[in-house]
Coordinates of N, CA and C in Angstrom, one line a residue:
Chain A
E4 N 137.2 132.6 130.8 CA 136.0 133.1 131.3 C 135.1 131.9 131.6
I5 N 134.4 132.0 132.8 CA 133.6 130.9 133.2 C 132.2 131.1 132.5
V6 N 131.7 130.0 131.9 CA 130.4 130.0 131.2 C 129.4 129.4 132.1
M7 N 128.3 130.2 132.3 CA 127.2 129.7 133.2 C 126.0 129.3 132.3
T8 N 125.5 128.1 132.5 CA 124.4 127.6 131.7 C 123.3 127.3 132.6
Q9 N 122.1 127.9 132.3 CA 120.9 127.6 133.1 C 120.0 126.7 132.3
S10 N 119.2 125.9 133.1 CA 118.2 125.1 132.5 C 117.0 125.0 133.5
P11 N 115.8 125.0 132.9 CA 115.4 125.2 131.5 C 115.5 126.7 131.2
D12 N 115.3 127.1 129.9 CA 115.2 128.5 129.5 C 113.9 129.1 130.1
S13 N 112.9 128.3 130.2 CA 111.6 128.8 130.7 C 110.8 127.6 131.4
L14 N 110.0 128.0 132.3 CA 109.1 126.9 132.9 C 107.9 127.6 133.4
A15 N 106.8 126.8 133.4 CA 105.5 127.2 133.8 C 105.1 126.3 135.0
V16 N 104.8 127.0 136.1 CA 104.5 126.3 137.4 C 103.1 126.8 137.9
S17 N 102.3 125.9 138.4 CA 101.1 126.3 139.0 C 101.4 127.1 140.3
L18 N 100.4 128.0 140.7 CA 100.5 128.6 142.0 C 100.5 127.7 143.1
G19 N 101.5 127.9 144.0 CA 101.6 127.0 145.2 C 102.6 125.8 144.9
E20 N 102.9 125.6 143.7 CA 103.8 124.5 143.4 C 105.3 124.9 143.4
R21 N 106.1 123.9 143.3 CA 107.6 124.1 143.4 C 108.2 124.5 142.0
A22 N 109.0 125.4 142.0 CA 109.8 125.7 140.8 C 111.3 125.4 141.0
T23 N 112.0 124.8 140.1 CA 113.4 124.5 140.3 C 114.1 124.9 139.0
I24 N 115.2 125.7 139.3 CA 116.0 126.2 138.2 C 117.4 125.7 138.5
N25 N 118.0 125.3 137.4 CA 119.4 124.7 137.5 C 120.5 125.7 136.8
C26 N 121.6 125.6 137.4 CA 122.7 126.4 136.9 C 124.0 125.6 136.9
K27 N 124.7 125.6 135.8 CA 125.9 124.8 135.8 C 127.1 125.7 135.3
S28 N 128.2 125.7 136.0 CA 129.3 126.5 135.6 C 130.4 125.6 134.9
S29 N 131.1 126.2 134.0 CA 132.1 125.5 133.2 C 133.3 125.1 133.9
Q30 N 133.5 125.6 135.1 CA 134.5 125.2 136.1 C 134.0 125.5 137.4
S31 N 134.7 124.8 138.4 CA 134.2 124.9 139.8 C 134.3 126.4 140.3
V32 N 133.3 126.8 141.0 CA 133.3 128.2 141.6 C 133.5 128.1 143.1
L33 N 133.9 126.9 143.6 CA 134.2 126.7 145.0 C 135.6 127.3 145.4
H34 N 135.6 128.3 146.2 CA 136.9 129.0 146.5 C 137.6 128.2 147.7
S35 N 138.8 127.8 147.4 CA 139.5 127.0 148.4 C 139.8 127.8 149.7
S36 N 140.0 129.1 149.6 CA 140.4 129.9 150.7 C 139.3 130.0 151.8
N37 N 138.1 130.0 151.4 CA 137.0 130.1 152.4 C 136.0 128.9 152.2
S38 N 136.2 128.0 151.4 CA 135.3 126.8 151.1 C 133.9 127.3 150.9
K39 N 133.8 128.4 150.2 CA 132.4 128.9 149.8 C 132.3 128.9 148.3
N40 N 131.1 128.6 147.8 CA 130.8 128.7 146.4 C 130.4 130.1 146.0
Q41 N 131.2 130.7 145.1 CA 131.0 132.0 144.6 C 129.9 132.2 143.6
L42 N 128.7 132.0 144.1 CA 127.5 131.9 143.1 C 126.4 132.6 143.8
A43 N 125.7 133.4 143.0 CA 124.6 134.2 143.4 C 123.4 134.0 142.4
W44 N 122.2 134.3 142.9 CA 121.0 134.3 142.1 C 120.3 135.7 142.2
Y45 N 119.8 136.1 141.1 CA 119.0 137.3 141.0 C 117.7 137.1 140.4
Q46 N 116.8 137.9 140.7 CA 115.4 137.9 140.1 C 115.2 139.3 139.4
Q47 N 114.7 139.2 138.2 CA 114.4 140.4 137.5 C 112.9 140.4 136.9
K48 N 112.2 141.3 137.4 CA 110.8 141.5 136.9 C 110.8 142.4 135.7
P49 N 109.8 142.4 134.8 CA 109.8 143.2 133.6 C 109.9 144.7 134.0
G50 N 110.8 145.4 133.3 CA 111.0 146.8 133.5 C 111.7 147.2 134.7
Q51 N 112.2 146.2 135.4 CA 112.9 146.5 136.7 C 114.4 146.0 136.6
P52 N 115.2 146.6 137.5 CA 116.6 146.1 137.6 C 116.6 144.7 138.3
P53 N 117.7 144.0 138.2 CA 117.7 142.7 139.0 C 117.7 143.0 140.4
R54 N 117.3 142.0 141.2 CA 117.3 142.0 142.6 C 118.1 140.8 143.2
L55 N 119.0 141.0 144.1 CA 119.8 140.0 144.7 C 118.9 139.1 145.6
L56 N 118.9 137.8 145.3 CA 118.2 136.8 146.2 C 119.1 136.0 147.1
I57 N 120.1 135.5 146.5 CA 121.0 134.4 147.1 C 122.4 134.7 146.9
Y58 N 123.3 134.6 147.8 CA 124.7 134.6 147.6 C 125.4 133.5 148.4
W59 N 126.7 133.3 148.1 CA 127.4 132.1 148.6 C 126.6 130.8 148.3
A60 N 125.8 130.8 147.2 CA 125.1 129.7 146.7 C 123.8 129.4 147.5
S61 N 123.8 129.7 148.8 CA 122.7 129.3 149.6 C 122.3 130.3 150.7
T62 N 122.9 131.4 150.8 CA 122.6 132.4 151.8 C 121.6 133.4 151.2
R63 N 120.4 133.5 151.9 CA 119.4 134.4 151.4 C 119.8 135.8 151.8
Y64 N 119.6 136.7 150.8 CA 119.8 138.2 151.1 C 118.7 138.7 152.0
S65 N 119.0 139.8 152.7 CA 118.1 140.4 153.6 C 116.7 140.7 152.9
G66 N 115.7 140.3 153.6 CA 114.3 140.6 153.1 C 113.8 139.6 152.0
V67 N 114.6 138.6 151.6 CA 114.1 137.7 150.6 C 113.3 136.6 151.4
P68 N 112.1 136.3 150.8 CA 111.2 135.3 151.5 C 111.9 133.9 151.6
D69 N 111.5 133.2 152.6 CA 112.2 131.9 152.8 C 111.7 130.8 151.9
R70 N 110.8 131.1 151.0 CA 110.4 130.2 150.0 C 111.4 130.0 148.9
F71 N 112.4 131.0 148.9 CA 113.5 131.0 147.9 C 114.7 130.3 148.7
S72 N 115.3 129.3 148.0 CA 116.4 128.7 148.6 C 117.4 128.3 147.5
G73 N 118.7 128.3 147.8 CA 119.7 127.9 146.9 C 120.5 126.7 147.4
S74 N 121.0 125.9 146.5 CA 121.8 124.7 146.9 C 122.8 124.4 145.8
G75 N 123.7 123.5 146.1 CA 124.6 123.0 145.2 C 126.1 123.4 145.5
S76 N 127.0 122.8 144.8 CA 128.4 123.1 145.1 C 129.2 122.7 143.9
G77 N 130.4 123.4 143.8 CA 131.3 123.1 142.7 C 130.9 123.7 141.4
T78 N 130.2 122.9 140.6 CA 129.7 123.3 139.3 C 128.3 123.3 139.1
D79 N 127.5 122.7 140.0 CA 126.1 122.5 139.8 C 125.3 123.1 141.0
F80 N 124.3 123.9 140.6 CA 123.6 124.7 141.6 C 122.1 124.7 141.2
T81 N 121.3 125.0 142.2 CA 119.8 125.0 142.0 C 119.2 126.1 142.9
L82 N 118.3 126.8 142.2 CA 117.4 127.7 142.9 C 116.0 127.1 143.0
T83 N 115.5 127.1 144.2 CA 114.2 126.5 144.4 C 113.2 127.5 145.0
I84 N 112.0 127.6 144.3 CA 110.9 128.4 144.9 C 109.9 127.4 145.4
S85 N 109.8 127.3 146.7 CA 109.1 126.1 147.3 C 107.6 126.1 147.0
S86 N 107.0 127.3 147.0 CA 105.6 127.5 146.7 C 105.4 128.8 145.9
L87 N 105.2 128.6 144.6 CA 105.3 129.7 143.7 C 104.1 130.7 144.0
Q88 N 104.4 132.0 144.1 CA 103.4 133.0 144.2 C 103.4 133.8 143.0
A89 N 102.2 134.5 142.8 CA 102.1 135.3 141.6 C 103.2 136.4 141.4
E90 N 103.7 136.9 142.5 CA 104.7 137.9 142.4 C 106.1 137.4 142.1
D91 N 106.2 136.1 142.0 CA 107.5 135.4 141.6 C 107.7 135.3 140.1
V92 N 106.7 135.7 139.4 CA 106.9 135.7 137.9 C 107.9 136.6 137.5
A93 N 109.0 136.1 136.9 CA 110.2 136.9 136.6 C 111.2 136.1 135.8
V94 N 112.3 136.7 135.5 CA 113.4 135.9 135.0 C 114.5 135.9 136.0
Y95 N 115.1 134.7 136.2 CA 116.1 134.4 137.3 C 117.4 134.1 136.6
Y96 N 118.5 134.7 137.2 CA 119.8 134.6 136.7 C 120.7 134.1 137.8
C97 N 121.6 133.2 137.4 CA 122.7 132.8 138.3 C 123.9 133.7 137.9
Q98 N 124.9 133.9 138.8 CA 126.1 134.6 138.5 C 127.2 134.1 139.3
Q99 N 128.3 133.9 138.6 CA 129.5 133.5 139.3 C 130.4 134.6 139.6
Y100 N 131.0 134.7 140.8 CA 131.9 135.8 141.2 C 133.3 135.2 141.6
Y101 N 133.6 134.0 141.1 CA 134.8 133.3 141.3 C 136.0 134.0 140.6
S102 N 135.7 134.4 139.4 CA 136.8 135.1 138.6 C 136.2 136.2 137.7
T103 N 137.1 137.1 137.4 CA 136.8 138.2 136.5 C 137.1 137.8 135.0
P104 N 136.2 138.1 134.1 CA 134.9 138.7 134.3 C 133.9 137.9 135.0
Q105 N 133.1 138.5 135.9 CA 132.0 137.8 136.5 C 131.0 137.5 135.3
T106 N 130.4 136.4 135.4 CA 129.5 136.1 134.3 C 128.1 135.6 134.8
F107 N 127.1 135.8 134.0 CA 125.8 135.4 134.4 C 125.3 134.3 133.4
G108 N 124.3 133.5 133.9 CA 123.6 132.6 133.1 C 122.7 133.4 132.1
Q109 N 122.1 132.6 131.2 CA 121.3 133.3 130.2 C 120.0 133.7 130.7
G110 N 119.6 133.2 131.9 CA 118.3 133.5 132.5 C 117.3 132.4 132.3
T111 N 116.4 132.3 133.2 CA 115.2 131.3 133.2 C 114.0 132.1 133.5
K112 N 113.0 132.0 132.6 CA 111.8 132.7 132.7 C 110.8 131.8 133.4
V113 N 110.2 132.3 134.5 CA 109.3 131.6 135.3 C 107.9 132.2 135.2
E114 N 107.0 131.4 134.7 CA 105.6 131.9 134.5 C 104.6 131.0 135.3
I115 N 103.4 131.5 135.4 CA 102.4 130.7 136.1 C 101.7 129.8 135.0
Chain B
E8 N 117.1 156.9 152.1 CA 116.9 155.6 151.3 C 118.1 155.4 150.4
V9 N 118.6 154.2 150.4 CA 119.7 153.8 149.6 C 119.3 153.8 148.1
Q10 N 120.0 154.5 147.3 CA 119.6 154.7 145.9 C 120.8 154.9 144.9
L11 N 120.6 154.4 143.8 CA 121.5 154.7 142.6 C 120.7 155.2 141.5
M12 N 121.1 156.3 140.8 CA 120.4 156.8 139.7 C 121.3 157.1 138.5
E13 N 121.1 156.4 137.4 CA 121.9 156.6 136.2 C 121.3 157.7 135.3
S14 N 122.2 158.3 134.6 CA 121.8 159.3 133.6 C 122.8 159.3 132.5
G15 N 122.5 160.0 131.4 CA 123.5 160.1 130.3 C 123.3 159.3 129.1
G16 N 122.3 158.3 129.1 CA 122.1 157.5 128.0 C 121.4 158.3 126.8
G17 N 121.3 157.6 125.7 CA 120.7 158.3 124.5 C 121.1 157.6 123.3
L18 N 120.8 158.3 122.2 CA 121.1 157.7 120.8 C 122.4 158.3 120.3
V19 N 123.3 157.4 119.9 CA 124.6 157.9 119.4 C 125.0 157.1 118.1
Q20 N 125.7 157.7 117.2 CA 126.0 157.1 116.0 C 127.2 156.1 116.2
P21 N 127.4 155.0 115.4 CA 128.5 154.2 115.6 C 129.8 155.0 115.5
G22 N 130.8 154.7 116.4 CA 132.0 155.4 116.5 C 132.0 156.6 117.4
G23 N 130.8 156.9 117.9 CA 130.6 158.1 118.8 C 131.0 157.8 120.2
S24 N 130.7 158.8 121.1 CA 131.1 158.7 122.5 C 129.9 159.1 123.3
L25 N 129.9 158.6 124.5 CA 128.8 158.9 125.5 C 129.4 158.8 126.9
R26 N 129.0 159.6 127.8 CA 129.5 159.4 129.2 C 128.2 159.2 130.1
L27 N 128.2 158.1 130.8 CA 127.2 157.7 131.7 C 127.6 158.2 133.1
S28 N 126.6 158.6 133.9 CA 126.8 158.9 135.3 C 125.9 158.2 136.2
C29 N 126.3 157.9 137.4 CA 125.4 157.2 138.4 C 125.6 158.0 139.7
A30 N 124.5 158.5 140.2 CA 124.5 159.2 141.4 C 124.1 158.4 142.6
A31 N 124.9 158.3 143.6 CA 124.6 157.4 144.8 C 124.1 158.3 145.9
S32 N 123.2 157.7 146.7 CA 122.7 158.4 147.9 C 122.2 157.4 148.9
G33 N 122.3 157.8 150.2 CA 121.8 157.0 151.3 C 122.8 156.0 151.8
F34 N 124.0 156.0 151.3 CA 125.0 155.1 151.9 C 126.4 155.7 151.7
S35 N 127.4 155.1 152.3 CA 128.8 155.6 152.2 C 129.4 155.2 150.9
F36 N 129.2 156.0 149.9 CA 129.6 155.6 148.5 C 131.1 155.2 148.5
S37 N 132.0 155.9 149.2 CA 133.4 155.7 149.1 C 133.8 154.4 149.8
S38 N 132.9 153.7 150.4 CA 133.3 152.4 151.1 C 133.0 151.2 150.2
Y39 N 132.5 151.4 149.0 CA 132.1 150.3 148.2 C 132.8 150.3 146.8
W40 N 133.2 149.0 146.4 CA 133.4 148.8 145.0 C 132.1 149.2 144.3
M41 N 132.2 149.7 143.0 CA 131.0 149.9 142.2 C 131.2 149.3 140.8
T42 N 130.1 148.9 140.2 CA 130.1 148.1 139.0 C 129.1 148.6 138.0
W43 N 129.5 148.4 136.7 CA 128.5 148.7 135.6 C 128.1 147.3 135.0
V44 N 126.8 147.1 134.9 CA 126.3 145.9 134.2 C 125.4 146.3 133.1
R45 N 125.4 145.7 132.0 CA 124.5 146.1 130.9 C 123.6 144.9 130.4
Q46 N 122.5 145.3 129.8 CA 121.6 144.3 129.3 C 121.1 144.7 127.9
A47 N 121.5 144.0 126.9 CA 121.0 144.3 125.5 C 119.5 144.0 125.5
P48 N 118.8 144.6 124.6 CA 117.3 144.5 124.5 C 116.9 143.0 124.4
G49 N 116.1 142.6 125.3 CA 115.6 141.2 125.3 C 116.6 140.1 125.6
K50 N 117.8 140.5 126.2 CA 118.9 139.6 126.4 C 119.2 139.6 127.9
G51 N 120.2 138.8 128.2 CA 120.7 138.6 129.6 C 121.6 139.7 130.1
L52 N 122.1 139.5 131.3 CA 123.0 140.5 132.0 C 124.5 140.3 131.6
E53 N 125.2 141.3 131.4 CA 126.6 141.3 131.1 C 127.4 142.2 132.0
W54 N 128.3 141.7 132.8 CA 129.2 142.5 133.6 C 130.1 143.3 132.8
V55 N 130.2 144.6 133.0 CA 131.0 145.4 132.1 C 132.3 145.9 132.7
A56 N 132.2 146.5 133.9 CA 133.5 147.0 134.6 C 133.2 147.2 136.0
N57 N 134.3 147.3 136.8 CA 134.2 147.7 138.2 C 135.3 148.6 138.6
V58 N 135.2 149.3 139.7 CA 136.2 150.1 140.2 C 136.3 150.0 141.8
K59 N 137.5 150.0 142.3 CA 137.7 149.9 143.7 C 137.3 151.2 144.4
Q60 N 137.2 151.2 145.7 CA 136.7 152.3 146.5 C 137.5 153.6 146.2
D61 N 138.8 153.5 146.1 CA 139.6 154.7 145.9 C 139.9 154.9 144.5
G62 N 139.4 154.1 143.5 CA 139.7 154.3 142.1 C 141.0 153.7 141.7
S63 N 141.7 153.1 142.5 CA 143.1 152.6 142.2 C 143.1 151.3 141.4
E64 N 142.0 150.6 141.4 CA 141.9 149.3 140.6 C 140.6 149.3 139.8
K65 N 140.8 149.0 138.6 CA 139.6 148.9 137.6 C 139.8 147.6 136.8
N66 N 138.6 147.0 136.5 CA 138.5 145.9 135.7 C 137.5 146.0 134.6
Y67 N 137.8 145.4 133.4 CA 136.8 145.5 132.3 C 136.6 144.1 131.7
V68 N 135.4 144.0 131.1 CA 135.2 142.8 130.2 C 136.0 143.1 128.9
D69 N 136.5 142.0 128.3 CA 137.4 142.2 127.1 C 136.7 143.0 126.0
S70 N 135.4 142.9 125.8 CA 134.8 143.5 124.7 C 134.8 145.0 124.8
V71 N 135.1 145.6 125.9 CA 135.1 147.1 126.1 C 136.4 147.6 126.4
K72 N 137.4 146.7 126.6 CA 138.8 147.2 127.0 C 139.3 148.1 125.9
G73 N 139.9 149.2 126.3 CA 140.4 150.2 125.4 C 139.4 151.2 124.8
R74 N 138.2 150.9 125.1 CA 137.1 151.8 124.6 C 136.3 152.5 125.6
F75 N 136.1 151.7 126.8 CA 135.4 152.2 127.9 C 136.3 152.5 129.1
T76 N 136.0 153.6 129.9 CA 136.8 153.9 131.1 C 135.8 154.1 132.2
I77 N 136.0 153.4 133.3 CA 135.2 153.6 134.5 C 135.9 154.5 135.4
S78 N 135.2 155.3 136.1 CA 135.9 156.2 137.1 C 134.8 156.6 138.2
R79 N 135.3 157.3 139.2 CA 134.4 157.7 140.2 C 134.9 159.0 140.9
D80 N 134.0 159.7 141.5 CA 134.3 160.9 142.3 C 133.6 160.7 143.6
N81 N 134.4 160.4 144.6 CA 133.8 160.1 145.9 C 133.3 161.4 146.6
A82 N 133.9 162.5 146.3 CA 133.4 163.8 146.8 C 132.0 164.1 146.3
K83 N 131.7 163.6 145.1 CA 130.4 163.9 144.5 C 129.5 162.6 144.6
N84 N 129.9 161.6 145.2 CA 129.1 160.3 145.3 C 128.7 159.9 143.9
S85 N 129.6 159.9 143.0 CA 129.2 159.6 141.6 C 130.2 158.6 140.9
L86 N 129.6 157.8 140.1 CA 130.3 156.8 139.3 C 130.0 157.2 137.9
Y87 N 131.1 156.9 137.0 CA 131.0 157.3 135.6 C 131.4 156.1 134.7
L88 N 130.9 156.2 133.5 CA 131.4 155.3 132.4 C 131.6 156.1 131.2
Q89 N 132.8 156.3 130.8 CA 133.1 157.0 129.5 C 133.2 155.9 128.4
M90 N 132.4 156.1 127.4 CA 132.3 155.1 126.4 C 132.6 155.7 125.0
N91 N 133.7 155.2 124.4 CA 134.2 155.8 123.2 C 134.1 154.7 122.1
S92 N 134.2 155.0 120.8 CA 134.2 154.1 119.7 C 133.0 153.1 119.9
L93 N 131.9 153.7 120.1 CA 130.7 152.9 120.3 C 130.3 152.1 119.1
R94 N 129.8 150.9 119.3 CA 129.4 149.9 118.3 C 127.9 149.6 118.5
A95 N 127.3 149.0 117.5 CA 125.9 148.6 117.5 C 125.7 147.6 118.7
D96 N 126.7 146.7 118.9 CA 126.5 145.7 119.9 C 126.7 146.2 121.4
D97 N 127.0 147.5 121.5 CA 127.0 148.2 122.8 C 125.6 148.7 123.2
T98 N 124.7 148.6 122.3 CA 123.3 149.0 122.6 C 122.7 148.1 123.7
A99 N 122.3 148.8 124.8 CA 121.9 148.1 126.0 C 121.3 149.1 127.0
V100 N 120.6 148.6 128.0 CA 120.4 149.3 129.3 C 121.7 149.1 130.1
Y101 N 122.2 150.2 130.6 CA 123.3 150.2 131.5 C 122.9 150.5 132.9
Y102 N 123.2 149.5 133.8 CA 122.9 149.7 135.2 C 124.2 149.9 136.0
C103 N 124.2 150.8 137.0 CA 125.2 150.8 138.0 C 124.7 150.0 139.1
A104 N 125.7 149.4 139.8 CA 125.3 148.5 140.9 C 126.4 148.6 142.0
R105 N 126.0 148.4 143.2 CA 126.9 148.5 144.3 C 127.5 147.1 144.6
G106 N 128.8 147.0 144.7 CA 129.4 145.8 145.1 C 130.5 145.3 144.2
L107 N 131.4 144.4 144.7 CA 132.5 143.9 144.0 C 132.1 142.5 143.4
W108 N 131.6 141.7 144.3 CA 131.3 140.3 143.9 C 129.8 140.1 143.6
T109 N 128.9 140.5 144.6 CA 127.5 140.5 144.4 C 127.0 141.9 144.4
F110 N 125.8 142.1 143.8 CA 125.3 143.5 143.6 C 124.0 143.6 144.4
D111 N 124.0 144.3 145.5 CA 122.8 144.3 146.3 C 121.9 145.6 146.0
I112 N 122.5 146.6 145.4 CA 121.8 147.8 145.1 C 122.0 148.1 143.6
W113 N 120.9 148.3 142.9 CA 120.9 148.6 141.5 C 120.2 149.9 141.1
G114 N 120.7 150.6 140.2 CA 119.9 151.7 139.6 C 118.8 151.2 138.7
Q115 N 118.0 152.1 138.2 CA 116.9 151.8 137.3 C 117.5 151.6 135.8
G116 N 118.7 152.0 135.6 CA 119.3 151.9 134.3 C 119.1 153.0 133.4
T117 N 120.0 153.2 132.4 CA 119.9 154.2 131.4 C 120.1 153.5 130.0
M118 N 119.3 153.9 129.1 CA 119.4 153.1 127.7 C 120.4 153.8 126.8
V119 N 121.3 153.0 126.2 CA 122.2 153.5 125.2 C 121.9 152.8 123.9
T120 N 121.6 153.6 122.9 CA 121.3 153.1 121.5 C 122.4 153.6 120.6
V121 N 123.1 152.6 120.0 CA 124.1 153.0 119.0 C 123.5 152.6 117.6
S122 N 123.3 153.6 116.8 CA 122.6 153.4 115.5 C 122.8 154.6 114.6
S123 N 122.9 154.4 113.4 CA 123.0 155.5 112.4 C 121.6 155.9 111.9

């Protein structure tokens, strides 16, 4: 099972400032067949189900604002919120889909 | 509107059983892998099981193998999770989600509490 570790567990960022969340996998999630990283990011607000933000490590899902971006390859990945808005307060999870069982990071709580 | 709606959660004693359902609408249910993901109170997300479009392939996390069974009825646009031999650590909100690798549509979840 691939273990996903996020850092930090929580962070407080001022409105309009940049938020950076890191995710590290215990083994590479770069698939040799398509040269794509099998890594996604989700946002979960209190009392709501998760929402898909990013897949293939850096592709924004439909409707996701462009202030959200993903980067990284292999075992190290980053989710960046370029200019934090009030509605971005949430817990963010990374997820690997390189192998079954798919696994999530423990989550990073983003606050203002 | 594309939608998933879970039902069937509740309070059950350890060792008991429960069957969760997920009703899909607004999309071609039979064209998608479907997945169950759970979240214990105040905890993170845990992938539980998935099932192929025609039900011919199913996968489970080790902790539920032999106790949980995922199934689907494409004629009813419905996904199910039969949970037997329930334990306290199965207590969680159970979400159904669309997809094999990434999950773009989620239900609101149904709470399962295992307690005496």
